[in-house]
CSV table of N, CA and C in Angstrom, one decimal:
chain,number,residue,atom,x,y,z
F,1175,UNK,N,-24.3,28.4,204.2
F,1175,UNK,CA,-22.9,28.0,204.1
F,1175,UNK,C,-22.9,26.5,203.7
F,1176,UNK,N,-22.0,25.8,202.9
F,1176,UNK,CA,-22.0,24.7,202.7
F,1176,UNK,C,-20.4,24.4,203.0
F,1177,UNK,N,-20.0,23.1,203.5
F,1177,UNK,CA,-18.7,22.4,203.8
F,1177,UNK,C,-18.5,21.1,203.1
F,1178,UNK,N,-17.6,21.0,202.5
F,1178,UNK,CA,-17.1,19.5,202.2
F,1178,UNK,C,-16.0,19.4,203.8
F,1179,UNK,N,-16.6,18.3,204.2
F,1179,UNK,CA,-15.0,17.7,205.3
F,1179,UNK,C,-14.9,16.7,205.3
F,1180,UNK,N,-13.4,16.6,205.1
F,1180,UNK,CA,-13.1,15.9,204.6
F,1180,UNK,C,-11.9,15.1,206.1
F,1181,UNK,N,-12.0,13.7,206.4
F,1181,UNK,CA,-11.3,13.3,207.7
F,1181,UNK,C,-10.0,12.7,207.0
F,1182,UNK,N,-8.9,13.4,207.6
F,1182,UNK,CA,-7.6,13.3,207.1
F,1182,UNK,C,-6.7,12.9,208.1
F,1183,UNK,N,-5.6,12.3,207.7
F,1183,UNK,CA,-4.6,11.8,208.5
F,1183,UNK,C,-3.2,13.1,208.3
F,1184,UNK,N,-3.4,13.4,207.0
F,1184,UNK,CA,-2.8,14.9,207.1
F,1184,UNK,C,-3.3,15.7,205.5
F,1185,UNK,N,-3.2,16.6,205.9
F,1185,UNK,CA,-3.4,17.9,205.2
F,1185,UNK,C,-2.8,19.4,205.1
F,1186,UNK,N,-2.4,20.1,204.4
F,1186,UNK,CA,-1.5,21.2,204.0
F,1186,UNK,C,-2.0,22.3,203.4
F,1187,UNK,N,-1.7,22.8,203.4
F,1187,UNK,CA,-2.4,24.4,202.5
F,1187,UNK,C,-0.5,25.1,201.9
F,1188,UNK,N,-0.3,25.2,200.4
F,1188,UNK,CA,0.9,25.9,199.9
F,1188,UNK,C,0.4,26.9,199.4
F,1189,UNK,N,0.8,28.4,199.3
F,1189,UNK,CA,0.7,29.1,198.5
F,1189,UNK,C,2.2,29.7,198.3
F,1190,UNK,N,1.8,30.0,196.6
F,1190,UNK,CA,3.0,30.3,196.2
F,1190,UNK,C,4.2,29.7,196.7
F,1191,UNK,N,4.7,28.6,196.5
F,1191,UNK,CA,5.7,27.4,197.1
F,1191,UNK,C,6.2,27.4,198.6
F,1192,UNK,N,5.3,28.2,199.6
F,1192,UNK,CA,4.9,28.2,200.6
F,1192,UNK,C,4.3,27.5,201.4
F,1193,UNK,N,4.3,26.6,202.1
F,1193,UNK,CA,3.5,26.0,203.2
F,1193,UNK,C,3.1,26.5,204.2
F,1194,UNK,N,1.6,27.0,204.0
F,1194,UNK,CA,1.6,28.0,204.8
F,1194,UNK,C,0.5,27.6,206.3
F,1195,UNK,N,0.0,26.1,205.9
F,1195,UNK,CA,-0.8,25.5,207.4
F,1195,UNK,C,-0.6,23.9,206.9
F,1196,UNK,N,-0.3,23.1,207.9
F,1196,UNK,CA,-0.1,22.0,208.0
F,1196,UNK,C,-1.2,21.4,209.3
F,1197,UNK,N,-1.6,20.3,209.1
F,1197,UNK,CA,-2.0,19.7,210.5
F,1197,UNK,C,-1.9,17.8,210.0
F,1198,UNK,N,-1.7,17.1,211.2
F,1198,UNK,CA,-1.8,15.4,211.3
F,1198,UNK,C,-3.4,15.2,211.2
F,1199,UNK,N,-3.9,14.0,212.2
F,1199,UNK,CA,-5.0,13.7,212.2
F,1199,UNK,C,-6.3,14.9,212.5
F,1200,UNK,N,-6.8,14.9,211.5
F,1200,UNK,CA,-8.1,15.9,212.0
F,1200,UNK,C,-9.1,16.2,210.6
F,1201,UNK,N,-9.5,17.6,210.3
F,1201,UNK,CA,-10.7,17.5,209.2
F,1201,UNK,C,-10.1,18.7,208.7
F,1202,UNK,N,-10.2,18.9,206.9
F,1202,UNK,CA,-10.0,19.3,206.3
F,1202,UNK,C,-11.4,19.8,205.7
F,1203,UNK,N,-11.7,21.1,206.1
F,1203,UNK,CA,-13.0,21.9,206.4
F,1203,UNK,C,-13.1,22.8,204.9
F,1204,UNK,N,-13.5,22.6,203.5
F,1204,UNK,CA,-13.6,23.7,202.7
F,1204,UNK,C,-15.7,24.3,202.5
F,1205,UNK,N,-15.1,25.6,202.7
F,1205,UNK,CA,-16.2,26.2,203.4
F,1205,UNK,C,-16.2,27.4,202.4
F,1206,UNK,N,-17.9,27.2,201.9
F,1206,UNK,CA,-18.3,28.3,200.8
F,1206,UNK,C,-19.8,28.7,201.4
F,1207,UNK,N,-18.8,30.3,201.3
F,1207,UNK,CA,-20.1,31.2,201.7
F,1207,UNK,C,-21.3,32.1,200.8
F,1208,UNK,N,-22.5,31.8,201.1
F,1208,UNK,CA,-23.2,32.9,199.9
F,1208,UNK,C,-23.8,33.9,200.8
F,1209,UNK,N,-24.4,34.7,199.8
F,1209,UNK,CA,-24.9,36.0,200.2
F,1209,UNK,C,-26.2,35.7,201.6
F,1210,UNK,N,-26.5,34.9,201.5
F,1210,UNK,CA,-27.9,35.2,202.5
F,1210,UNK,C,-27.1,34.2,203.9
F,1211,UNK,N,-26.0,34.3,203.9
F,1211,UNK,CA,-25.3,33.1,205.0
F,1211,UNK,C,-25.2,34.3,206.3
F,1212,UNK,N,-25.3,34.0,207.4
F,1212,UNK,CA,-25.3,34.7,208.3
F,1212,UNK,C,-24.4,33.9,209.8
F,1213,UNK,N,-24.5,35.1,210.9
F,1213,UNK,CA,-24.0,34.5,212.1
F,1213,UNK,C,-24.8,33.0,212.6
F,1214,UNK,N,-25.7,32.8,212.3
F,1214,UNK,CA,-26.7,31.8,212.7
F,1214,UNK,C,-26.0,30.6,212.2
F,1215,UNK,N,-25.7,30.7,210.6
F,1215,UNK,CA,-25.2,29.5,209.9
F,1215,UNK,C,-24.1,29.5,210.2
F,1216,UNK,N,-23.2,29.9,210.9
F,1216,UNK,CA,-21.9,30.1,211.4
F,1216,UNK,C,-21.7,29.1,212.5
F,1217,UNK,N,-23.0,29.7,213.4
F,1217,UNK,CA,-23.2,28.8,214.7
F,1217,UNK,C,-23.5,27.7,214.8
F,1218,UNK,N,-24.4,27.0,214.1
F,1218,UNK,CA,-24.7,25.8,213.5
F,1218,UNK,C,-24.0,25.1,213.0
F,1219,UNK,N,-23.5,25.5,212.2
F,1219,UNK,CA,-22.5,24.8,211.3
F,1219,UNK,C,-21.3,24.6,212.4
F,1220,UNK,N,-20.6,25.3,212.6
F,1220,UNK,CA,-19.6,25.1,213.9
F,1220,UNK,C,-20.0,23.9,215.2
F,1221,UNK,N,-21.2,24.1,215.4
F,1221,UNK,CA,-21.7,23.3,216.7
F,1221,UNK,C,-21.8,21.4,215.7
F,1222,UNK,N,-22.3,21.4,214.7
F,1222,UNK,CA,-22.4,20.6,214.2
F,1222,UNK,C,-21.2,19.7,213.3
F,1223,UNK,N,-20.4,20.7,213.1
F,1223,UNK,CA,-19.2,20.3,212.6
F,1223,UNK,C,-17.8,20.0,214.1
F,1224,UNK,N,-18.3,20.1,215.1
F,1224,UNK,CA,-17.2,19.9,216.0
F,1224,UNK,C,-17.7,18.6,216.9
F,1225,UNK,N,-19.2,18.6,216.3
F,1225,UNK,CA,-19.8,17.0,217.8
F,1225,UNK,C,-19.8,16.0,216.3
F,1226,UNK,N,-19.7,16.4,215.2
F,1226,UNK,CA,-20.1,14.8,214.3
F,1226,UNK,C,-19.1,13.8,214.7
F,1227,UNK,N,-19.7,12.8,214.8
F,1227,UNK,CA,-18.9,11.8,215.1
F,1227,UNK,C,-18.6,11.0,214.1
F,1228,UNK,N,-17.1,10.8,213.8
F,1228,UNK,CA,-16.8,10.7,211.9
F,1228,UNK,C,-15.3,10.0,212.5
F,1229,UNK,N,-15.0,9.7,213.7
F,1229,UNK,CA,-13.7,9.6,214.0
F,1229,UNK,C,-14.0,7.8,214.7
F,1230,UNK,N,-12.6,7.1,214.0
F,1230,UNK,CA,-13.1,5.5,214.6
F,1230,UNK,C,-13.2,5.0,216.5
F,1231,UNK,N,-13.6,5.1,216.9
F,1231,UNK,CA,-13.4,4.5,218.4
F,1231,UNK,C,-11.9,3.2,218.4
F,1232,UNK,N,-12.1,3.5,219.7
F,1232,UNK,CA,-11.1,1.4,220.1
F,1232,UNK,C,-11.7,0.6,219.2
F,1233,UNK,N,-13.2,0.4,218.8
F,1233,UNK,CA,-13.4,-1.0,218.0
F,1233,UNK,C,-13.6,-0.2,216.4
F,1234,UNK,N,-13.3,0.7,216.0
F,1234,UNK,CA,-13.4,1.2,214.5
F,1234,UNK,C,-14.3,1.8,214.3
F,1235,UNK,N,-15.7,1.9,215.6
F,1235,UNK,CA,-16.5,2.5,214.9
F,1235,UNK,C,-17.1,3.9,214.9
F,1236,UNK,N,-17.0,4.6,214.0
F,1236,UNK,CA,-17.2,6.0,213.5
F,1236,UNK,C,-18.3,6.6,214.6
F,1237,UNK,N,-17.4,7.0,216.1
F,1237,UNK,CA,-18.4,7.1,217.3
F,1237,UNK,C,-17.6,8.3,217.9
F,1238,UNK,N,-16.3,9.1,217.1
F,1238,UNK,CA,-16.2,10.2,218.3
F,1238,UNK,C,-16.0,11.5,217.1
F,1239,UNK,N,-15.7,12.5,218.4
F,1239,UNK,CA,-15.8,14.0,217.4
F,1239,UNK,C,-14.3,14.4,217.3
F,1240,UNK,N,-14.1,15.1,216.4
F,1240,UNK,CA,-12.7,16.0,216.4
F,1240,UNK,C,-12.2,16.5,217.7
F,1241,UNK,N,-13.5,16.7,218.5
F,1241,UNK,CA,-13.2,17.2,220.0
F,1241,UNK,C,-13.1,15.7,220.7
F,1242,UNK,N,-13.5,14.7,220.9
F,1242,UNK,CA,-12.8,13.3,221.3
F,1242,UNK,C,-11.9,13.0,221.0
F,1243,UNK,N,-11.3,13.2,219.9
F,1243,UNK,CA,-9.8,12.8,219.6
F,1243,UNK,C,-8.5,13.4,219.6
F,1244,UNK,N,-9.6,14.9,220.1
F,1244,UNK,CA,-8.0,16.1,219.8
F,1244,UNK,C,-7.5,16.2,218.7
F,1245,UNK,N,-8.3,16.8,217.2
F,1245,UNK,CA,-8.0,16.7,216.3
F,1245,UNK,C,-7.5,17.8,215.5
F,1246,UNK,N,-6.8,18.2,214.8
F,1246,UNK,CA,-6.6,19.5,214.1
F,1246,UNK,C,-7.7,19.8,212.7
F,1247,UNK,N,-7.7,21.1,213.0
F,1247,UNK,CA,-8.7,21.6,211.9
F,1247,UNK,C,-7.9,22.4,211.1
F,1248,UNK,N,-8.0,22.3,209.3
F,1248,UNK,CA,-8.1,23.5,208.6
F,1248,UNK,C,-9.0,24.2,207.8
F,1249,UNK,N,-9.6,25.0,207.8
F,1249,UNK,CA,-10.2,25.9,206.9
F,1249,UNK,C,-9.8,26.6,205.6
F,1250,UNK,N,-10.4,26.2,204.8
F,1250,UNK,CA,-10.0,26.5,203.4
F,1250,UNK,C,-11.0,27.5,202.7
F,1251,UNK,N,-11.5,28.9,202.2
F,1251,UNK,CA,-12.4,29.3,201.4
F,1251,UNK,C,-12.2,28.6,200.2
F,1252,UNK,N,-13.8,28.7,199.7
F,1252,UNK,CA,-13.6,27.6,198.2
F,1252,UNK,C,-15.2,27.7,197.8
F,1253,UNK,N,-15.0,29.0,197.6
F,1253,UNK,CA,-16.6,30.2,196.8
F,1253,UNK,C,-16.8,28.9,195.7
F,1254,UNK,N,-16.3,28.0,195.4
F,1254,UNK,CA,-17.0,27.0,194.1
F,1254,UNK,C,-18.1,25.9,194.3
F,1255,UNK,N,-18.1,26.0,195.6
F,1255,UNK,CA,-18.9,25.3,196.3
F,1255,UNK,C,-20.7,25.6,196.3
F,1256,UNK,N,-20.8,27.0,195.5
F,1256,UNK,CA,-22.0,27.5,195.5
F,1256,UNK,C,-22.2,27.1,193.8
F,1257,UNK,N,-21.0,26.5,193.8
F,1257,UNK,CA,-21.2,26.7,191.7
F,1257,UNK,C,-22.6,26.3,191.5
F,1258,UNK,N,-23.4,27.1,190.3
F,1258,UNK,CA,-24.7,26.8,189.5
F,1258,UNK,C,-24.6,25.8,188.3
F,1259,UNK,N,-25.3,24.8,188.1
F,1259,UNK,CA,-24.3,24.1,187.0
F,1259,UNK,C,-25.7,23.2,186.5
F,1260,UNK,N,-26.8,23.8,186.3
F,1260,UNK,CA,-27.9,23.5,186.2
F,1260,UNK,C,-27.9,23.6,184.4
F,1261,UNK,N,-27.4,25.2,184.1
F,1261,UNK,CA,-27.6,25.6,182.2
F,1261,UNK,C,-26.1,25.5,181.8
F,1262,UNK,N,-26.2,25.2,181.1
F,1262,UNK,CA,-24.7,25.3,180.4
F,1262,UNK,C,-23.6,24.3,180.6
F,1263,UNK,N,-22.3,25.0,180.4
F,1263,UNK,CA,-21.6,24.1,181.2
F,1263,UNK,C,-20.5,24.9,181.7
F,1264,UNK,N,-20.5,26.4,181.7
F,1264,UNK,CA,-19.8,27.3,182.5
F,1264,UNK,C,-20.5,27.5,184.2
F,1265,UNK,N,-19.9,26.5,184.8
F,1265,UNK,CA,-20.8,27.2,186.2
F,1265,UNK,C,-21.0,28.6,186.5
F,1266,UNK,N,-22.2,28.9,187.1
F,1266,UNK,CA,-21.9,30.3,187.5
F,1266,UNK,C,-22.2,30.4,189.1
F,1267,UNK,N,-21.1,31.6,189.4
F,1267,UNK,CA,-21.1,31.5,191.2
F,1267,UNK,C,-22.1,32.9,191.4
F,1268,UNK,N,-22.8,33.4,191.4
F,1268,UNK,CA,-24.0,34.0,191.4
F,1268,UNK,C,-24.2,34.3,193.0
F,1269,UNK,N,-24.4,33.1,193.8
F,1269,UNK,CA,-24.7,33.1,194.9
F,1269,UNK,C,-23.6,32.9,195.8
F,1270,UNK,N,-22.5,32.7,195.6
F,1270,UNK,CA,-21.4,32.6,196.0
F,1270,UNK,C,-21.2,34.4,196.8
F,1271,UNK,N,-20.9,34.8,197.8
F,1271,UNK,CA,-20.6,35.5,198.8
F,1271,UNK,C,-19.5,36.4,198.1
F,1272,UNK,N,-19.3,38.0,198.1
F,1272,UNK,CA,-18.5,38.7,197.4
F,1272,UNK,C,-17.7,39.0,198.8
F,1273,UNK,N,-15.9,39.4,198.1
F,1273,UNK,CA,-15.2,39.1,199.3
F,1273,UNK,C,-15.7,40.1,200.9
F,1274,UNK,N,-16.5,41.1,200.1
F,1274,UNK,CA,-17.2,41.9,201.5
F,1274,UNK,C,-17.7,41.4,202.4
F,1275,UNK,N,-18.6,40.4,202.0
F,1275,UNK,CA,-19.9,40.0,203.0
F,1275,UNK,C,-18.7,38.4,203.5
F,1276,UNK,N,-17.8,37.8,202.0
F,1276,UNK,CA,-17.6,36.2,202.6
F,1276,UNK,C,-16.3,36.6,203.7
F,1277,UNK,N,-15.7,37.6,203.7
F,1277,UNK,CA,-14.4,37.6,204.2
F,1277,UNK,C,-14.9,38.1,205.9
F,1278,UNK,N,-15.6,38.4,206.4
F,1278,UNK,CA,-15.7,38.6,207.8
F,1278,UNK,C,-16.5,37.3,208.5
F,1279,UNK,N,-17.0,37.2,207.3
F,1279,UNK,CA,-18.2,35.9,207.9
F,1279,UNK,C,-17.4,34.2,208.0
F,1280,UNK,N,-15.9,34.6,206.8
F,1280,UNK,CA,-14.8,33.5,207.1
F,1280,UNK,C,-14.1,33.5,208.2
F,1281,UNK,N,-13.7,34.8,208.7
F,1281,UNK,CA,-13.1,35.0,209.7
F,1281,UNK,C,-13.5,34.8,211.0
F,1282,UNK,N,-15.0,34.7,211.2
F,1282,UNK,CA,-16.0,34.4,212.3
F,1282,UNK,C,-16.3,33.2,212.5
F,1283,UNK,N,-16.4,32.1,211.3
F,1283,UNK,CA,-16.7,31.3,211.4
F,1283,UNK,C,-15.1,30.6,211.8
F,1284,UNK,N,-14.0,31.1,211.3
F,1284,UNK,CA,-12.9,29.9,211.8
F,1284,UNK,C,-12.6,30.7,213.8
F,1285,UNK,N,-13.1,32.1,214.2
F,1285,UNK,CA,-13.0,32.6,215.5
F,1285,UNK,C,-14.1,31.4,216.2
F,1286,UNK,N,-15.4,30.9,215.7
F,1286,UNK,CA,-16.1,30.3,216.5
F,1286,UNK,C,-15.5,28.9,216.3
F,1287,UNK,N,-15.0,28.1,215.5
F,1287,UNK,CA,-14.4,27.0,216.0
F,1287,UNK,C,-12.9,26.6,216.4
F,1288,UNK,N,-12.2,28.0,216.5
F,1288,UNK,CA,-11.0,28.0,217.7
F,1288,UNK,C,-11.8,28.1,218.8
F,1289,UNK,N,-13.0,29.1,218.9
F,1289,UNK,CA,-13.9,28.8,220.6
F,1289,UNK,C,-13.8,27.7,221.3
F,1290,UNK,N,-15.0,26.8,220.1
F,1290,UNK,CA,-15.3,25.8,220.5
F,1290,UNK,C,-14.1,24.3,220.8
F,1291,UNK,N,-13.6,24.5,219.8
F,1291,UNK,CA,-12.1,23.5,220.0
F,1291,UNK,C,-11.2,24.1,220.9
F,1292,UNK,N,-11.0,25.3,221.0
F,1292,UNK,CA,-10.5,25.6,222.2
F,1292,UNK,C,-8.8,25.6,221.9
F,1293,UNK,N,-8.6,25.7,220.3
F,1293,UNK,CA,-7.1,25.4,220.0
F,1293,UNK,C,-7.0,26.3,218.6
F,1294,UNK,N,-6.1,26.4,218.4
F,1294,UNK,CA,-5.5,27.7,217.0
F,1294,UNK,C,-5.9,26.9,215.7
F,1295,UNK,N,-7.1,27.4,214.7
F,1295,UNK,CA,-7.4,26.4,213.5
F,1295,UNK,C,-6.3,27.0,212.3
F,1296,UNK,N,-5.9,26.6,211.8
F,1296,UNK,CA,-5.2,26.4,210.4
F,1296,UNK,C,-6.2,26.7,209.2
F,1297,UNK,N,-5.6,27.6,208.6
F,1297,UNK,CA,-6.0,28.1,207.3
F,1297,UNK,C,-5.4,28.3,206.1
F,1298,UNK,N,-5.7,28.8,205.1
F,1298,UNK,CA,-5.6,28.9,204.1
F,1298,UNK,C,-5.5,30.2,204.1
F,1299,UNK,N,-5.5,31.3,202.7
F,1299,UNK,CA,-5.3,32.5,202.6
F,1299,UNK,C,-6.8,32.6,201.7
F,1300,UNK,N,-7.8,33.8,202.3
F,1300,UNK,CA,-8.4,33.9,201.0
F,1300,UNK,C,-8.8,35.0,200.1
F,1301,UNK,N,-9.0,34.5,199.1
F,1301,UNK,CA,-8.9,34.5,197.5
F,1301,UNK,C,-7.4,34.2,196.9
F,1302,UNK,N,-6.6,33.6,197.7
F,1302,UNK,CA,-5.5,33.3,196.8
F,1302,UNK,C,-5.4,31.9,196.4
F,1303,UNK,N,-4.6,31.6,195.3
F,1303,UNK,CA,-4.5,30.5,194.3
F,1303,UNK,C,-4.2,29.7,195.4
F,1304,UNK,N,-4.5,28.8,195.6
F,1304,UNK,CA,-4.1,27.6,196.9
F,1304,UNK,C,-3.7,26.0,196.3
F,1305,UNK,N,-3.1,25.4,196.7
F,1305,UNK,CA,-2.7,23.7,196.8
F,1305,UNK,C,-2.8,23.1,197.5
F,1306,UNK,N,-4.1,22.6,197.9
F,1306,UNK,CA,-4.2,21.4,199.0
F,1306,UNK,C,-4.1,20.6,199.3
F,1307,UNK,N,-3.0,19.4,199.7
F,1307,UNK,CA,-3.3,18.2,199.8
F,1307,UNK,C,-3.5,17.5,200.9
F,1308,UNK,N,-4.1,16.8,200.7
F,1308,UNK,CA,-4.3,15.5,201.9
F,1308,UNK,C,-4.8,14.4,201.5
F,1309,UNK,N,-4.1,13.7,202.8
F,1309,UNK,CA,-4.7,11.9,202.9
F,1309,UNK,C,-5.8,12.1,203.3
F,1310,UNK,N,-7.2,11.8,202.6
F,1310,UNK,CA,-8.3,11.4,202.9
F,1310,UNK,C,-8.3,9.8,204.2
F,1311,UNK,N,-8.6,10.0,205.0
F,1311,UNK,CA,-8.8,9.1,205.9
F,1311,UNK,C,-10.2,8.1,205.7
F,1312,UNK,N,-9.9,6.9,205.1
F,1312,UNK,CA,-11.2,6.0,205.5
F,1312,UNK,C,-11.3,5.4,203.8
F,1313,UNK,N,-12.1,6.6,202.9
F,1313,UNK,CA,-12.2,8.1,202.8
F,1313,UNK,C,-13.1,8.4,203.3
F,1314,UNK,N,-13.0,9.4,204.5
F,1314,UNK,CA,-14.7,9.8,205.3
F,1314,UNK,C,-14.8,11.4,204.1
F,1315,UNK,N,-16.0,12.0,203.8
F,1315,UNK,CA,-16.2,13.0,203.1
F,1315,UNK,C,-17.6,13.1,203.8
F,1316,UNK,N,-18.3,13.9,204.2
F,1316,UNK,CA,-19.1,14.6,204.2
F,1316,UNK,C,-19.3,16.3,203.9
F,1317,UNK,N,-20.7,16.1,202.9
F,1317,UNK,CA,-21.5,17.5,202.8
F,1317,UNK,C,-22.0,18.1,203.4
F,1318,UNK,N,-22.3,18.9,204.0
F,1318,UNK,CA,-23.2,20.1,204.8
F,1318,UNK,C,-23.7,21.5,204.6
F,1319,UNK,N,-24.6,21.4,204.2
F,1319,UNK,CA,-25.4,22.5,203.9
F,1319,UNK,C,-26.1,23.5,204.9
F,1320,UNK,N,-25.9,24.5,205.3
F,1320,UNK,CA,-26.6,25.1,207.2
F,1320,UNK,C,-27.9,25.3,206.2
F,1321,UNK,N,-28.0,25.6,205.1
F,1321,UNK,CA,-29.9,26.2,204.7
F,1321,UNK,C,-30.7,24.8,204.3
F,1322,UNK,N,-29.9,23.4,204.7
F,1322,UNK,CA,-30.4,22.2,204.7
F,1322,UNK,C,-30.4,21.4,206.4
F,1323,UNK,N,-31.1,22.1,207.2
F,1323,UNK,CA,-31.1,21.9,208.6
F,1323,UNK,C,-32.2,20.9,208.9
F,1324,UNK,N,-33.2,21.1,208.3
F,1324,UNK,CA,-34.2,19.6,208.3
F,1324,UNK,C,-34.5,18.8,207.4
């Protein structure tokens, strides 16, 4: 599984001129699954994505977790994230997760971090055409790869 997150002061999910998840301060989670991703990468990635500490303290500095600050989470699928972009210049998603295997393994992965946060996460719809926006905060961005663990 790989994540871009992105630390936001707010963020939205529209489809079809719908607003369909909104949150204030918290992380804007887009998460691409491939074929060989499992419950393991789910768990990891969750435990590691709820303790980073990416959020400013009293003196600014980048020392607490989404869980220290009480932060909102959304989840976004975003299969482009596996793009191959090595030949050519058409990426290809090859390893990118077909909706069988990514849609239960999306579903689990946003059930384990309402666990762990212990609050209702915000999503997106997936496979549908989406509009994201948000204020990047800082701009903090981080990548995360679970098949990049050491």
């Amino acid at each position: 599984m790989r994540v871009v997150l992105q630390r936001v002061s707010e963020a939205s999910v529209t489809i079809e001129g719908e607003k369909v998840s909104a949150i204030n301060k918290g992380l804007l989670v887009l998460l691409g699954i491939e074929d060989a991703d499992s419950t393991e990468d789910i768990e990891w990635l969750t435990g590691k994505i709820t303790k980073l500490r990416i959020f400013g303290d009293e003196e600014g500095v980048m020392n607490l977790s989404i869980q220290d600050v009480s932060g909102d989470v959304i989840v976004v699928s975003q299969f482009t994230l596996h793009a191959a972009t090595k030949k050519g210049n058409r990426p290809s998603y090859i390893k990118a997760a077909k909706p069988d295997v990514a849609i239960p393994l999306y579903e689990s992965f946003i059930n384990s971090m309402e666990t762990v946060l212990g609050k209702k996460i915000q999503t997106g719809r997936f496979g549908a055409d989406m509009k994201v926006t948000l204020v990047n905060d800082g701009p903090v961005t981080i990548l995360i790869d679970s098949k990049n663990r050491e």
